[in-house]
Tab-separated table of C-alpha atoms in Angstrom:
chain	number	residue	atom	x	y	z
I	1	UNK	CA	226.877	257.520	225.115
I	2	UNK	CA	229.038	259.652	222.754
I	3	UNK	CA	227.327	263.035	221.524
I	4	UNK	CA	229.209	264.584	218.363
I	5	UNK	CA	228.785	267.686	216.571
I	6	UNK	CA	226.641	267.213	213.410
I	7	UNK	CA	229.023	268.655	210.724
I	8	UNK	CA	232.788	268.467	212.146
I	9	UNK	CA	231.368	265.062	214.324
I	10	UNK	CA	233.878	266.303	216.865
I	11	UNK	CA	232.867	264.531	220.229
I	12	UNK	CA	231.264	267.711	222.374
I	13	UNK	CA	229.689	264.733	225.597
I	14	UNK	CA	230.781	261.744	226.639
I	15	UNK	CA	228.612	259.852	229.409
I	16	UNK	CA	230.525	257.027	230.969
I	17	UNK	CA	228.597	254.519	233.344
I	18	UNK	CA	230.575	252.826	236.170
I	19	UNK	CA	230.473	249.178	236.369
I	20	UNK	CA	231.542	246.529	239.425
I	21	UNK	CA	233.390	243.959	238.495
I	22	UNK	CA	231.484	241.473	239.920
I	23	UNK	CA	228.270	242.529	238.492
I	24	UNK	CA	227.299	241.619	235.106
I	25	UNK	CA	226.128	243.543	232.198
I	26	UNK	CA	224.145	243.240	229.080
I	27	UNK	CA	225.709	245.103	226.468
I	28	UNK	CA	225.446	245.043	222.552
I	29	UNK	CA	228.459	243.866	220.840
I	30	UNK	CA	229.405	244.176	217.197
I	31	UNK	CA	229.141	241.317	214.844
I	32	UNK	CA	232.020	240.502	212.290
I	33	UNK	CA	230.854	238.076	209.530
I	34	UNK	CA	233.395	235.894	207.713
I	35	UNK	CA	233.365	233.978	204.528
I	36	UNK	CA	230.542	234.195	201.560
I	37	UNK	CA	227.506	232.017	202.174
I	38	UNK	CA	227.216	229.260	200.253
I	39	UNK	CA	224.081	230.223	199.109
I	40	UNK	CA	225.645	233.161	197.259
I	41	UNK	CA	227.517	230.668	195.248
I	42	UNK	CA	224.291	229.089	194.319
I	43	UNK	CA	222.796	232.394	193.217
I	44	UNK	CA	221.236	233.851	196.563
I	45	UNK	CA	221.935	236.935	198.916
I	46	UNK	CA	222.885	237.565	202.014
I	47	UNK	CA	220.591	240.000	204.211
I	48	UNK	CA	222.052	241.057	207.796
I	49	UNK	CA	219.500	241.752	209.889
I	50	UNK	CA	221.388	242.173	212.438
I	51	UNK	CA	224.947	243.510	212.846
I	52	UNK	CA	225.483	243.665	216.788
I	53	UNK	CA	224.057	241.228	219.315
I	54	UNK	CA	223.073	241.278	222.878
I	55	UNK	CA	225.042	239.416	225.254
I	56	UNK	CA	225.535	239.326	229.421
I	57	UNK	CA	228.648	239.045	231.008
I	58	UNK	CA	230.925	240.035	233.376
I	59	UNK	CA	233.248	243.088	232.686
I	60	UNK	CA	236.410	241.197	232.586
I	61	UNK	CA	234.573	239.021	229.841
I	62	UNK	CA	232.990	241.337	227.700
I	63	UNK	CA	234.302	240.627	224.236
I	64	UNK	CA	234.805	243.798	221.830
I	65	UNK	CA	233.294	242.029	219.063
I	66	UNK	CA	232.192	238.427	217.994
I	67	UNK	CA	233.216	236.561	214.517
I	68	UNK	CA	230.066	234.790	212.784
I	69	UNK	CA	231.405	232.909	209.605
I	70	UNK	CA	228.045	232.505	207.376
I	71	UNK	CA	230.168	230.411	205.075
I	72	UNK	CA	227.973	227.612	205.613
I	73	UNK	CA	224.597	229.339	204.929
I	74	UNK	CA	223.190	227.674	201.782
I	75	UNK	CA	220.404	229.075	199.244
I	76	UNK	CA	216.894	229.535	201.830
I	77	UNK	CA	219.070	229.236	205.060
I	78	UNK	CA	219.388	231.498	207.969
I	79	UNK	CA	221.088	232.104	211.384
I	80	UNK	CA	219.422	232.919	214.428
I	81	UNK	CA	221.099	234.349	217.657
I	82	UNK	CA	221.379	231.397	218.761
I	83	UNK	CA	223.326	229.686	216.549
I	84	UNK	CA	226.169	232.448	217.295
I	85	UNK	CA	228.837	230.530	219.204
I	86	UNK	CA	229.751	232.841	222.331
I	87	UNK	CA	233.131	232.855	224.053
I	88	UNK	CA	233.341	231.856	227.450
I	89	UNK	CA	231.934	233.224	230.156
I	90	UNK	CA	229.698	234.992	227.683
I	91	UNK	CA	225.572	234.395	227.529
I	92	UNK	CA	222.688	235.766	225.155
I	93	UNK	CA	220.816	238.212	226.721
I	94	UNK	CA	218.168	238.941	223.517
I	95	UNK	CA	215.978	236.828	221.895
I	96	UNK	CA	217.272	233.439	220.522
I	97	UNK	CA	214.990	233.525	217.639
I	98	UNK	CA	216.066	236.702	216.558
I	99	UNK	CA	216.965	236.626	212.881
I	100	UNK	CA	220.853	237.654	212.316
I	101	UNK	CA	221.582	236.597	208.627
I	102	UNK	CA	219.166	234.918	205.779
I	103	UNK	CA	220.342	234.106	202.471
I	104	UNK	CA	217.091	234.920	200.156
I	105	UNK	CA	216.735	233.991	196.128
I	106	UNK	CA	217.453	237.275	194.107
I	107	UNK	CA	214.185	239.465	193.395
I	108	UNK	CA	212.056	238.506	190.461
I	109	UNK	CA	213.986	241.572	188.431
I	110	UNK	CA	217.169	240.713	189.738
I	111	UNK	CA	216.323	236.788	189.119
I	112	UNK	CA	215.839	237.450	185.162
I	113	UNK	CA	218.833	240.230	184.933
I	114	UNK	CA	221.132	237.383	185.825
I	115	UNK	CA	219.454	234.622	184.043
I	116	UNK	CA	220.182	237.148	181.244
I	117	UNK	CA	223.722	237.625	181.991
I	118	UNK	CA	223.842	233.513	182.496
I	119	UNK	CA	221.627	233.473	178.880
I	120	UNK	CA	224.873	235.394	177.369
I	121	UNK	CA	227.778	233.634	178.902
I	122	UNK	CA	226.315	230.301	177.911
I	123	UNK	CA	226.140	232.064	174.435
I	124	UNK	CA	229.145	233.119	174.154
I	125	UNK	CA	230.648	230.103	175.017
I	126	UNK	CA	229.192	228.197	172.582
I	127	UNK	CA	230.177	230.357	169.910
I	128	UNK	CA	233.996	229.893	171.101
């Protein structure tokens, strides 16, 4: 645990746990995501639920942080903990099920603001 000070956020307390090596640890681990979803391309949005993940492993394993590439997530789709490919020697500790990415259809405003902007371009084209 790392304690700063609220306006400078100079570190005032630093707690450090000691760990065997031959024990293993569940620890939360960043998440990196590569690539645009597909789904973007096809007019959704992403929505991370989730940027870190819970894994168990042994100390000599532990990974700093894990690369998820979402390039593949179409319009509707959505990646679970699960579907994170681990390195080895690594395990999920949390829930499988738990929801790390989603690619959702734009928000009824949103939808017609870029039907609008789609409207114009198509418009505009045609007057080329």
């Amino acid at each position: 645990e790392v304690q700063r000070e609220p306006v400078s956020k100079r570190v005032i307390h630093i707690d450090f746990q000691a760990v065997a090596a031959g024990e293993t640890v569940e620890v939360a681990v960043p998440l990196t995501f590569l690539g645009e979803p597909q789904g973007v391309i096809e007019g959704g949005a992403p929505q991370m639920h989730r940027h870190e993940l819970l894994v168990s492993c042994l100390p000599a394993n532990l990974p700093s942080g894990i690369e998820v590439d979402i390039s593949g997530l179409g319009l509707h789709a959505h990646l679970t903990a699960a579907g994170i490919a681990l390195p080895q020697g690594v395990s999920l500790a949390g829930d499988p099920e738990e929801l790390i990415v989603a690619v959702t259809s734009p928000s009824g405003a949103a939808q017609e603001a870029a039907e609008d902007v789609a409207e114009e371009a198509a418009a505009n084209d045609a007057d080329a």
